[in-house]
XYZ file of C-alpha atoms in Angstrom:
747
model
C -0.058 -0.014 -0.056
C 1.271 3.422 -0.891
C 2.533 5.444 2.077
C 0.529 8.660 2.918
C 3.512 10.583 4.211
C 5.337 11.089 0.820
C 2.054 12.107 -0.777
C 1.451 14.810 1.801
C 4.994 16.090 1.670
C 4.802 16.225 -2.188
C 1.981 18.751 -1.864
C 3.004 20.477 1.362
C 6.532 21.413 0.232
C 5.603 23.481 -2.908
C 2.756 24.985 -0.983
C 5.029 26.080 1.845
C 7.581 27.390 -0.636
C 4.920 29.460 -2.545
C 3.577 30.892 0.767
C 7.146 31.945 1.820
C 7.877 33.430 -1.497
C 4.643 35.429 -1.479
C 5.171 36.593 1.999
C 8.674 37.826 1.198
C 7.456 39.505 -2.019
C 4.702 41.160 -0.093
C 7.213 42.525 2.401
C 9.330 43.876 -0.411
C 6.181 45.534 -1.953
C 5.201 47.023 1.410
C 8.834 48.267 1.904
C 8.855 49.854 -1.512
C 5.510 51.525 -0.949
C 6.536 52.866 2.436
C 9.801 54.196 0.871
C 7.789 55.809 -1.890
C 5.278 57.451 0.520
C 8.339 58.798 2.516
C 9.800 60.189 -0.744
C 6.319 61.743 -1.649
C 5.946 63.412 1.844
C 9.605 64.750 1.586
C 8.914 66.047 -1.927
C 5.712 67.772 -0.837
C 7.518 69.454 2.109
C 10.356 70.495 -0.124
C 7.811 71.871 -2.600
C 6.228 74.047 0.105
C 9.643 75.362 1.068
C 10.390 76.058 -2.662
C 7.100 77.894 -2.928
C 8.086 80.195 -0.086
C 11.539 80.843 -1.638
C 9.755 81.547 -5.030
C 7.408 83.859 -3.215
C 10.410 85.835 -1.670
C 12.246 85.904 -5.011
C 9.238 87.190 -6.947
C 8.303 89.724 -4.318
C 11.791 91.170 -4.461
C 11.622 91.427 -8.224
C 8.267 93.125 -8.336
C 9.194 95.379 -5.415
C 12.140 96.691 -7.360
C 10.097 96.869 -10.694
C 7.245 98.624 -9.106
C 9.640 101.142 -7.416
C 11.257 101.607 -10.821
C 7.896 102.451 -12.377
C 6.955 104.796 -9.665
C 10.254 106.703 -9.877
C 10.013 106.892 -13.695
C 6.332 108.099 -13.357
C 7.196 110.709 -10.677
C 10.289 112.046 -12.394
C 8.151 112.167 -15.762
C 5.530 114.214 -13.940
C 8.132 116.853 -13.069
C 10.364 116.905 -16.077
C 8.365 115.251 -18.904
C 10.336 113.443 -21.649
C 13.576 115.345 -21.514
C 17.375 114.648 -21.518
C 17.454 114.826 -17.784
C 14.606 112.393 -17.584
C 16.363 109.973 -19.980
C 19.556 110.112 -17.896
C 17.479 109.238 -14.840
C 15.861 106.282 -16.578
C 19.260 104.913 -17.636
C 20.721 105.351 -14.104
C 18.063 103.485 -12.269
C 17.867 100.703 -14.996
C 21.661 99.907 -15.146
C 21.900 97.769 -11.992
C 19.155 95.383 -13.337
C 19.953 95.545 -16.994
C 19.891 91.699 -17.210
C 16.393 91.551 -15.876
C 14.870 94.205 -18.193
C 14.590 94.302 -21.898
C 15.589 97.877 -21.911
C 12.225 99.166 -23.230
C 10.347 101.855 -21.240
C 7.024 103.060 -22.915
C 4.851 106.120 -22.092
C 1.274 106.091 -23.543
C -1.017 109.134 -23.432
C -4.688 109.017 -22.388
C -5.736 108.328 -26.072
C -3.545 105.204 -26.305
C -0.803 106.660 -28.489
C 2.866 106.078 -27.716
C 4.559 109.378 -26.789
C 7.873 107.689 -25.817
C 9.614 104.404 -26.087
C 13.241 103.897 -25.219
C 15.565 103.263 -28.119
C 12.855 104.288 -30.574
C 13.164 107.665 -32.526
C 10.241 109.988 -31.883
C 9.343 110.184 -35.570
C 8.872 106.373 -35.565
C 6.401 106.331 -32.568
C 3.330 106.681 -34.779
C 4.103 103.410 -36.452
C 3.135 101.507 -33.215
C -0.453 102.705 -33.725
C -2.917 103.039 -30.780
C -2.345 100.855 -27.710
C -5.835 101.467 -26.318
C -6.705 97.826 -26.998
C -3.955 96.486 -24.662
C -5.063 94.669 -21.469
C -3.112 97.183 -19.389
C -4.870 100.242 -20.975
C -8.331 98.679 -20.732
C -7.598 97.649 -17.087
C -6.855 101.290 -16.134
C -9.884 102.604 -17.976
C -12.131 100.236 -15.917
C -10.298 100.640 -12.607
C -9.731 104.325 -11.795
C -7.013 105.033 -9.217
C -3.412 104.056 -8.815
C -2.679 100.274 -9.194
C -0.054 97.946 -10.745
C -1.064 95.785 -13.756
C 0.989 92.670 -14.669
C 0.326 91.481 -18.246
C 0.692 87.901 -19.673
C 3.874 87.004 -21.537
C 3.840 87.468 -25.343
C 6.371 87.328 -28.156
C 7.960 90.793 -28.614
C 7.647 92.202 -32.141
C 10.854 94.205 -31.786
C 13.085 91.716 -29.853
C 11.558 88.458 -31.032
C 11.824 87.197 -27.396
C 9.216 86.224 -24.832
C 8.512 89.169 -22.501
C 5.843 90.585 -20.249
C 4.977 94.069 -19.077
C 4.282 95.825 -15.774
C 2.361 99.162 -15.976
C 1.025 101.925 -13.724
C -1.309 104.737 -14.688
C -0.351 108.467 -15.206
C -2.644 110.460 -13.112
C -3.434 114.167 -13.447
C -5.544 115.480 -10.576
C -6.469 111.901 -9.766
C -7.805 111.376 -13.383
C -6.340 108.769 -15.828
C -3.894 110.623 -18.183
C -2.012 107.617 -19.748
C 0.281 104.914 -18.482
C 3.968 104.039 -18.145
C 5.131 100.453 -18.985
C 8.326 98.620 -18.435
C 9.137 95.302 -20.160
C 10.549 92.255 -18.332
C 12.094 89.099 -19.553
C 10.938 85.843 -18.002
C 14.651 84.692 -17.741
C 14.691 85.524 -13.970
C 12.512 82.459 -13.332
C 14.949 80.228 -15.359
C 17.814 81.199 -13.056
C 15.659 80.580 -9.917
C 14.560 77.147 -11.259
C 18.086 76.001 -11.873
C 19.122 76.659 -8.274
C 16.267 74.360 -7.116
C 16.610 70.558 -6.514
C 13.502 69.547 -8.514
C 13.105 66.567 -10.783
C 13.187 66.942 -14.611
C 9.315 66.793 -14.847
C 8.552 69.080 -11.784
C 7.800 72.707 -12.474
C 7.541 76.312 -11.257
C 4.897 78.555 -12.715
C 4.000 82.283 -12.587
C 0.473 83.324 -13.549
C -1.579 86.503 -13.805
C -4.928 86.397 -11.954
C -6.964 86.042 -15.167
C -5.239 83.369 -15.284
C -2.684 83.664 -18.065
C 0.899 82.328 -18.244
C 3.805 84.745 -17.306
C 6.599 82.223 -17.002
C 7.159 78.481 -16.468
C 10.133 76.190 -16.135
C 10.835 73.854 -17.826
C 9.675 76.150 -20.676
C 6.310 75.134 -22.190
C 5.254 75.294 -25.855
C 4.931 78.801 -27.214
C 1.206 78.431 -27.943
C 0.674 78.266 -24.105
C 1.413 81.862 -23.779
C -1.714 84.156 -24.087
C -4.093 81.246 -23.404
C -6.655 81.600 -20.634
C -6.412 78.692 -18.146
C -9.834 78.841 -16.607
C -9.981 75.098 -15.996
C -7.456 75.436 -13.094
C -10.474 76.377 -10.784
C -13.130 74.701 -12.764
C -11.630 71.314 -13.026
C -9.065 71.107 -10.341
C -10.232 73.521 -7.679
C -7.080 75.653 -7.711
C -8.067 79.229 -6.552
C -5.016 81.267 -7.507
C -6.499 84.410 -6.022
C -6.002 83.109 -2.509
C -3.111 84.720 -0.589
C -3.134 81.814 1.942
C -2.668 79.453 -1.063
C -3.335 75.733 -1.086
C -2.499 72.483 -2.791
C -4.120 69.896 -5.127
C -2.881 66.285 -5.291
C -2.837 63.912 -8.211
C -4.052 66.258 -10.907
C -3.408 66.025 -14.622
C -3.244 69.146 -16.835
C -3.875 71.752 -17.891
C -0.380 72.382 -19.073
C 0.474 68.741 -19.987
C -0.677 65.201 -19.247
C 1.685 64.397 -16.398
C 0.199 63.566 -12.979
C 1.330 66.097 -10.339
C 0.943 67.400 -6.808
C 0.550 71.243 -7.005
C 1.220 73.864 -4.350
C 0.077 77.437 -5.122
C -0.529 80.994 -3.608
C -0.928 84.597 -4.588
C 1.670 87.225 -3.892
C 0.340 89.460 -0.974
C 0.917 92.855 -2.749
C 0.887 92.005 -6.423
C -1.681 90.497 -8.886
C 0.411 87.466 -9.504
C 0.081 83.741 -8.454
C 2.905 81.235 -8.113
C 2.724 77.430 -8.458
C 5.307 74.671 -7.641
C 4.430 71.135 -8.860
C 5.970 67.799 -8.023
C 5.614 65.186 -10.844
C 4.874 61.639 -9.654
C 7.392 60.497 -12.326
C 10.111 62.231 -10.409
C 9.086 60.492 -7.189
C 9.182 57.154 -9.046
C 12.535 57.959 -10.457
C 13.848 58.862 -7.073
C 12.965 55.498 -5.697
C 13.687 53.529 -8.906
C 17.051 52.223 -7.542
C 15.316 50.956 -4.375
C 12.617 49.306 -6.398
C 15.136 47.623 -8.655
C 17.095 46.354 -5.612
C 14.072 45.060 -3.948
C 12.921 43.263 -7.159
C 16.322 41.635 -7.483
C 16.233 40.664 -3.869
C 12.702 39.073 -4.202
C 13.817 37.205 -7.371
C 16.922 35.920 -5.658
C 14.873 34.731 -2.783
C 12.327 33.112 -5.057
C 15.090 31.195 -6.955
C 16.649 30.112 -3.578
C 13.297 28.889 -2.345
C 12.687 27.066 -5.689
C 15.974 25.333 -5.429
C 15.203 24.219 -1.791
C 11.793 23.010 -2.893
C 13.161 21.029 -5.738
C 15.786 19.409 -3.420
C 13.078 18.534 -0.852
C 10.773 17.239 -3.511
C 13.530 15.029 -4.982
C 14.304 13.456 -1.572
C 10.507 13.044 -0.953
C 10.184 11.473 -4.423
C 12.919 8.975 -3.827
C 11.162 7.748 -0.674
C 7.782 7.670 -2.445
C 9.263 5.642 -5.322
C 10.833 3.119 -3.031
C 7.456 2.639 -1.373
C 5.623 2.459 -4.629
C 8.055 -0.010 -6.062
C 7.495 -2.412 -3.073
C 3.733 -2.026 -3.407
C 3.919 -2.430 -7.248
C 5.856 -5.642 -7.009
C 3.231 -7.168 -4.528
C 0.368 -5.956 -6.716
C 1.986 -7.298 -9.976
C 2.237 -10.760 -8.416
C -1.384 -10.775 -7.404
C -2.402 -9.367 -10.843
C -0.355 -12.175 -12.709
C -2.182 -14.797 -10.694
C -5.533 -13.153 -11.369
C -4.709 -12.701 -14.966
C -3.831 -16.330 -15.508
C -7.099 -17.399 -13.831
C -9.105 -14.755 -15.734
C -7.581 -15.831 -19.179
C -8.325 -19.433 -18.454
C -11.861 -18.691 -17.467
C -12.355 -16.566 -20.709
C -10.846 -19.337 -22.884
C -13.045 -21.956 -21.153
C -16.201 -19.701 -21.602
C -15.682 -19.413 -25.311
C -17.619 -22.089 -27.451
C -14.738 -22.315 -29.940
C -11.768 -24.566 -29.524
C -8.655 -22.606 -28.667
C -5.039 -23.770 -28.372
C -1.903 -21.575 -27.726
C 1.151 -22.885 -29.621
C 4.779 -21.978 -28.873
C 7.360 -20.691 -31.318
C 8.136 -24.441 -32.442
C 4.517 -25.530 -32.506
C 4.372 -26.997 -28.967
C 0.860 -26.658 -27.452
C 1.201 -24.437 -24.285
C -2.442 -24.097 -23.273
C -5.853 -25.286 -24.391
C -9.389 -24.601 -23.271
C -12.135 -26.995 -22.229
C -13.893 -27.074 -25.604
C -10.675 -28.046 -27.256
C -10.113 -30.983 -24.841
C -13.862 -31.964 -25.308
C -13.510 -31.971 -29.096
C -10.325 -33.902 -28.986
C -11.840 -36.647 -26.724
C -14.881 -36.994 -29.016
C -12.632 -37.456 -32.084
C -9.881 -39.514 -30.553
C -9.033 -42.899 -31.721
C -9.766 -44.516 -28.316
C -12.917 -43.664 -26.310
C -12.219 -41.104 -23.508
C -8.726 -40.306 -24.694
C -7.466 -37.154 -26.600
C -6.623 -37.269 -30.218
C -2.932 -37.556 -31.030
C -0.804 -34.350 -30.780
C -3.666 -32.317 -29.324
C -2.735 -32.358 -25.552
C -0.602 -29.749 -23.738
C 3.124 -30.383 -24.359
C 2.605 -32.132 -27.733
C 3.766 -30.620 -31.024
C 0.713 -29.750 -32.982
C 2.669 -29.499 -36.262
C 3.855 -33.237 -36.131
C 1.184 -35.505 -37.666
C 1.511 -38.843 -39.423
C -0.583 -39.191 -42.504
C -2.700 -36.112 -43.272
C -5.281 -35.231 -45.924
C -5.174 -32.251 -48.276
C -7.255 -29.893 -45.953
C -5.077 -30.709 -42.916
C -1.874 -30.148 -44.834
C -3.033 -26.754 -46.020
C -3.982 -25.823 -42.332
C -0.588 -26.895 -41.030
C 1.198 -24.910 -43.794
C -0.822 -21.830 -42.751
C 0.259 -22.169 -39.149
C 3.849 -22.481 -40.121
C 3.553 -19.388 -42.375
C 2.358 -17.278 -39.470
C 4.977 -18.634 -37.082
C 7.821 -17.707 -39.433
C 6.318 -14.175 -40.311
C 5.405 -15.031 -43.882
C 1.701 -14.213 -43.201
C 0.380 -11.757 -40.616
C -2.616 -14.170 -39.940
C -4.208 -17.155 -41.631
C -7.775 -18.492 -41.886
C -9.416 -21.474 -43.676
C -12.501 -23.603 -43.687
C -12.430 -27.381 -43.673
C -14.674 -30.350 -43.151
C -14.092 -32.883 -40.197
C -15.434 -36.352 -40.280
C -16.695 -37.698 -36.907
C -18.100 -41.102 -36.261
C -21.568 -39.549 -36.013
C -21.707 -36.867 -38.715
C -19.679 -34.674 -41.016
C -19.089 -31.135 -39.592
C -17.518 -27.977 -40.964
C -14.949 -25.855 -39.060
C -13.284 -22.410 -39.508
C -9.765 -22.125 -38.349
C -8.093 -18.767 -37.499
C -4.378 -18.452 -36.741
C -3.160 -15.072 -35.194
C 0.079 -14.043 -33.501
C 0.239 -14.259 -29.661
C 1.598 -10.847 -29.298
C 2.501 -8.039 -31.813
C 4.408 -10.752 -33.821
C 4.605 -14.479 -33.903
C 7.956 -14.488 -31.946
C 6.142 -15.674 -28.828
C 3.803 -18.132 -30.556
C 0.343 -18.219 -32.057
C -3.277 -18.709 -31.080
C -5.292 -21.305 -32.991
C -9.072 -21.005 -32.881
C -11.412 -23.609 -34.293
C -15.102 -22.609 -34.728
C -17.879 -24.952 -35.707
C -19.679 -23.437 -38.776
C -21.758 -26.459 -39.673
C -25.054 -24.533 -39.125
C -23.777 -21.566 -41.099
C -22.873 -23.817 -43.980
C -26.379 -25.328 -43.991
C -27.817 -21.897 -44.004
C -25.448 -20.897 -46.827
C -26.537 -23.914 -48.930
C -30.254 -22.923 -48.406
C -29.450 -19.286 -49.368
C -27.676 -20.456 -52.556
C -30.741 -22.540 -53.375
C -33.051 -19.660 -52.742
C -30.914 -17.337 -54.760
C -31.091 -19.738 -57.727
C -34.895 -19.953 -57.474
C -34.989 -16.112 -57.171
C -32.935 -15.709 -60.345
C -35.299 -17.988 -62.178
C -38.361 -15.905 -60.783
C -36.686 -12.613 -61.816
C -36.081 -13.998 -65.361
C -39.767 -14.967 -65.697
C -40.824 -11.550 -64.234
C -38.568 -9.619 -66.566
C -40.078 -11.485 -69.510
C -43.598 -10.719 -68.306
C -42.646 -7.146 -67.790
C -41.210 -6.854 -71.257
C -44.308 -8.436 -72.709
C -46.458 -6.048 -70.737
C -44.420 -3.098 -72.056
C -44.889 -4.372 -75.609
C -48.668 -4.806 -75.136
C -48.809 -1.335 -73.612
C -46.914 0.166 -76.573
C -49.235 -1.664 -79.010
C -52.274 -0.294 -77.167
C -50.781 3.199 -77.384
C -50.388 2.791 -81.113
C -53.943 1.528 -81.248
C -55.158 4.507 -79.297
C -53.237 6.847 -81.589
C -54.714 5.234 -84.739
C -58.150 5.239 -83.220
C -57.680 8.967 -82.546
C -56.533 9.484 -86.086
C -59.499 7.477 -87.377
C -61.877 9.624 -85.266
C -60.056 12.692 -86.659
C -60.633 11.419 -90.320
C -64.319 10.801 -89.559
C -64.738 14.168 -87.878
C -63.009 16.080 -90.726
C -65.074 14.142 -93.324
C -68.239 15.198 -91.624
C -66.999 18.753 -91.223
C -65.854 19.040 -94.889
C -69.226 17.689 -96.082
C -71.032 21.062 -95.675
C -68.633 23.329 -97.703
C -68.394 20.893 -100.465
C -72.195 20.362 -100.592
C -72.625 24.096 -100.734
C -70.034 24.359 -103.528
C -71.811 21.537 -105.521
C -75.219 23.129 -105.120
C -73.829 26.549 -106.278
C -72.178 24.971 -109.329
C -75.359 22.967 -110.243
C -77.564 26.027 -109.979
C -75.102 28.200 -111.948
C -75.006 25.447 -114.658
C -78.864 25.467 -114.931
C -78.983 29.214 -115.116
C -76.348 29.265 -117.783
C -78.281 26.742 -120.033
C -81.426 28.910 -119.541
C -79.698 32.084 -120.496
C -77.956 30.448 -123.457
C -81.373 29.235 -124.778
C -82.830 32.651 -124.505
C -79.850 34.080 -126.280
C -80.014 31.708 -129.238
C -83.771 32.403 -129.695
C -83.248 36.098 -129.431
C -85.464 36.438 -126.374
C -82.585 37.430 -124.064
C -83.341 40.892 -122.732
C -81.028 43.225 -121.023
C -82.609 42.806 -117.698
C -82.395 38.949 -118.053
C -78.671 39.238 -118.801
C -78.171 41.439 -115.810
C -79.971 38.923 -113.542
C -77.819 36.183 -114.995
C -74.524 38.097 -114.157
C -75.759 38.736 -110.569
C -76.647 35.069 -110.116
C -73.255 33.960 -111.552
C -71.392 36.335 -109.287
C -73.246 35.135 -106.117
C -72.733 31.463 -107.062
C -69.015 31.821 -107.822
C -68.619 33.719 -104.538
C -70.230 30.914 -102.588
C -68.152 28.349 -104.443
C -64.986 30.236 -103.692
C -65.699 30.702 -99.944
C -66.667 27.059 -99.368
C -63.842 25.807 -101.564
C -61.319 27.833 -99.344
C -62.990 26.504 -96.169
C -62.738 22.891 -97.477
C -59.044 23.526 -98.425
C -58.212 24.890 -94.930
C -59.853 21.848 -93.317
C -57.987 19.490 -95.587
C -54.645 21.298 -94.995
C -55.093 21.318 -91.197
C -56.001 17.661 -91.198
C -53.026 16.876 -93.527
C -50.476 18.679 -91.314
C -51.899 17.264 -87.934
C -52.191 13.749 -89.455
C -48.609 13.818 -90.847
C -47.243 15.160 -87.508
C -49.060 12.475 -85.506
C -47.993 9.654 -87.716
C -44.529 10.755 -88.905
C -43.140 12.115 -85.658
C -40.509 14.318 -87.483
C -38.755 17.154 -85.714
C -39.172 20.719 -87.140
C -39.452 24.321 -86.226
C -43.099 25.621 -86.013
C -45.062 28.641 -84.610
C -46.790 27.544 -81.440
C -49.921 29.860 -81.671
C -50.575 28.799 -85.265
C -50.145 25.149 -84.552
C -52.550 25.217 -81.632
C -55.125 26.818 -83.942
C -54.602 24.081 -86.523
C -55.054 21.345 -83.823
C -58.171 22.989 -82.605
C -59.458 23.324 -86.239
C -59.019 19.564 -86.696
C -60.966 18.865 -83.468
C -63.748 21.325 -84.320
C -66.375 18.571 -85.057
C -66.083 17.220 -81.432
C -65.994 20.648 -79.893
C -69.187 21.644 -81.755
C -70.899 18.404 -80.762
C -69.931 18.885 -77.031
C -70.847 22.653 -77.219
C -67.421 23.515 -75.749
C -65.629 26.789 -76.410
C -61.849 26.954 -76.331
C -60.090 30.273 -75.527
C -56.339 30.468 -76.417
C -53.928 33.038 -75.048
C -50.527 32.481 -76.721
C -47.902 35.079 -77.806
C -47.658 35.268 -81.585
C -44.360 34.441 -83.320
C -43.313 32.010 -80.568
C -41.135 29.471 -82.508
C -40.676 25.975 -81.118
C -37.916 23.592 -82.274
C -39.349 20.137 -81.505
C -41.806 17.443 -82.378
C -45.108 19.013 -83.412
C -46.900 15.687 -83.643
C -46.113 14.885 -79.894
C -47.592 18.328 -78.943
C -50.687 17.683 -81.182
C -51.207 14.325 -79.410
C -50.931 15.936 -76.001
C -53.338 18.676 -76.829
C -55.794 16.328 -78.534
C -55.864 13.835 -75.662
C -56.303 16.628 -73.032
C -59.221 18.061 -75.035
C -60.807 14.714 -75.534
C -60.314 13.845 -71.846
C -62.272 17.077 -70.931
C -65.025 16.333 -73.447
C -65.389 12.690 -72.185
C -65.093 13.325 -68.452
C -65.576 17.031 -67.577
C -68.888 17.758 -69.032
C -72.192 15.932 -69.049
C -73.948 15.392 -72.507
C -75.456 18.542 -73.700
C -74.003 20.551 -70.788
C -71.294 22.505 -72.653
C -68.423 24.390 -71.093
C -65.224 26.272 -71.513
C -61.607 25.313 -71.928
C -58.672 27.819 -71.619
C -55.093 27.234 -73.012
C -52.610 29.840 -71.733
C -49.016 29.888 -72.818
C -46.261 31.867 -71.072
C -42.476 31.990 -70.653
C -41.820 31.360 -66.937
C -37.980 32.062 -67.074
C -36.275 35.348 -67.868
C -34.128 33.763 -70.692
C -37.245 32.547 -72.411
C -35.815 28.935 -72.781
C -38.905 27.089 -71.332
C -42.553 27.020 -72.287
C -45.384 26.761 -69.773
C -48.783 25.706 -71.087
C -51.755 25.848 -68.535
C -54.745 23.769 -69.673
C -58.005 24.480 -67.626
C -61.632 23.355 -68.010
C -64.557 24.420 -65.858
C -66.101 20.976 -65.721
C -66.846 18.867 -62.716
C -63.203 18.470 -61.752
C -61.214 15.450 -60.471
C -61.650 14.111 -56.895
C -58.550 14.740 -54.679
C -58.211 10.937 -53.936
C -57.817 10.334 -57.650
C -55.088 12.922 -58.236
C -52.332 10.363 -57.737
C -53.796 7.835 -60.147
C -54.797 9.856 -63.297
C -51.460 9.225 -65.059
C -51.430 5.409 -64.271
C -51.950 3.235 -67.398
C -55.371 1.676 -67.729
C -56.880 3.825 -65.005
C -60.335 5.196 -65.974
C -63.564 6.373 -64.295
C -65.433 5.351 -67.421
C -64.754 1.603 -67.449
C -67.285 -0.212 -69.733
C -68.391 3.171 -71.227
C -65.651 3.489 -73.888
C -62.830 4.602 -71.649
C -59.435 2.848 -72.201
C -57.472 4.454 -69.396
C -54.580 5.264 -71.640
C -55.366 8.882 -72.641
C -53.524 10.736 -69.838
C -50.906 7.998 -69.596
C -49.964 8.525 -73.232
C -49.792 12.381 -72.517
C -47.560 11.768 -69.542
C -45.178 9.517 -71.356
C -45.015 11.871 -74.442
C -44.296 14.902 -72.256
C -41.533 13.133 -70.279
C -39.972 11.067 -73.042
C -40.509 12.978 -76.334
C -40.950 16.675 -75.179
C -38.333 16.231 -72.264
C -40.749 18.176 -70.031
C -43.042 17.792 -67.011
C -46.764 17.409 -66.614
C -48.508 18.255 -63.329
C -52.126 18.004 -62.174
C -52.554 21.086 -60.039
C -54.261 20.435 -56.610
C -55.307 24.062 -56.063
C -58.945 23.391 -56.839
C -61.300 20.317 -57.041
C -63.973 22.233 -59.082
C -62.074 22.001 -62.368
C -59.222 20.215 -63.984
C -55.979 22.238 -64.360
C -52.928 20.718 -65.986
C -49.621 22.519 -66.124
C -47.244 21.473 -68.933
C -43.537 22.612 -68.989
C -41.136 21.744 -71.880
C -37.958 23.321 -73.374
C -38.454 25.722 -76.241
C -35.623 24.066 -78.147
C -35.585 20.311 -77.624
C -32.134 18.907 -76.728
C -30.584 16.893 -79.548
């Protein structure tokens, strides 16, 4: 039995290793997060200190600049734009030349430049009016003395970024213009370079609008002049607060970097300051620690994995030793059970089975083999020679042909010449003759270990096979007789079809003869009457008694008679021609091209006597000029049989009715013809729909019905016209046949 301890260790060791690695990794993650939080808190404290330093730096700059503006304005009020005033401007500017662009501008109350340093007076008008400047508009809307700081723009003269500080010129407390000084934002660059900020952290100076004055690192030029109203709307940053504040984890509006922002407004100037710490810089500051902790966790995981593998190998060796011991005991038990099981299977099989060794020696046999050997032994109760265990089955004395062939087959399988061998042979016993099937198969994948010989009694199967062969022979004879009868039936049916055709043709001749009798009789009467009138007129002429009126009457009579003879002669000629064409088509069966509409009219004309007798009117709707390449006689036979079927079955004697023949082209290419044949008679019962095309089926048995009319139509349509004929089931109140056939019959 397998030991439980190695199994538990096999699962416990990896689980314990995974837990240790997870705990150590978790401790590394916690350490890294703690270190990052400490770095973040330190960065925030450093940013607050930088904001205070930025405030002191900016306050000093604006204090000096505002004092500079006040001094220029006061000296200008006393001296105006004069040489003395210009020297004064240069003297107070010189100490801070690197912070100023060197441009001082005086604008009058109308917005015109009256002075700009380094610009000749005759060029001042080229600047135009500055009344639209933010500075000028601010002083117009805010009377009194105040400082205005404008947003940074690109200077037209210098081509550099610059911003302006301005104060109003007052005369008796009323706005009388303004004085401006231009500053370069380079001072913030020098301040930023002295700070210990990361490469993504920034310092920013804004107006209270808010618009950008300066920023480091320098932003894109399009940022200058833009209104950043989203600072308060989206991020809650109120830059008009002197106390200031902070906003953590915001993105924008200057870029898409996540930052912690600290801000405040200068106490005495309309300027706001911002210092931001980028999270990237915090991550960069602790990147080395993160890398070291990751390497430490990886090294620990590898070490734990090696320890786990070593422990598993030791546990596996113990488990394999225990399993090997259990397997050896189990194998011995299975071998014993397998031998007993195989022996029981061999004994339970009805066939005789023997296992032969490589040399033909019998290794094992089942009970049916021993029983059969005893029954066919030379001495009662003893086995037949060479059939017991230990004997060589291939060594026989005198053997017959069947036994010799069987032994050769066994030898062929044993030496690998054949993959397997089977044969059937008779076996004579004292009681009866029996048949056996012998199968020889290799004992394993090949015959190196021996073969299995199986004998199966197939005597009953042989008897059944003999009976089947006798039955098969009798069946062949019956099939031959049936085929002859079927052939004779087909010949009789073909003869009946021909008889039906000739009978129809004979009826057609009789009908045409009756129909042609009237026009010929009228023609004969007219000719006889004209002959009598001619003799009478000739006699009067010879005696000299012929008057002018008599001659006129004779001419009128002659004209009328000849007209009657001509009309009736043409009618007789048409009837004869129609009969001739239809008769030739029905009997000759030649293929030709014909106009379908005209041919339908000819068929109807030949059937006119029966239509008149039955008082049936036929309406034809067929496109004119529709040429058909096929067998007109077959189509004539189809139409004739359909019409005669309606006359004989659809209408009672003297009832009369209507038949419609409608021709259409169902496909877009016009390659098929569809002919719909309808009558308004008493219809066909639904239970008879499947029988109407069967040969010899008729509802008028004993009343002149042969049962071949519709069968002939069906066969002609399918075999000769290569089409289809369907009895529609849409209505039982009338008969509706649909005939479809190709416009050009395949050759």
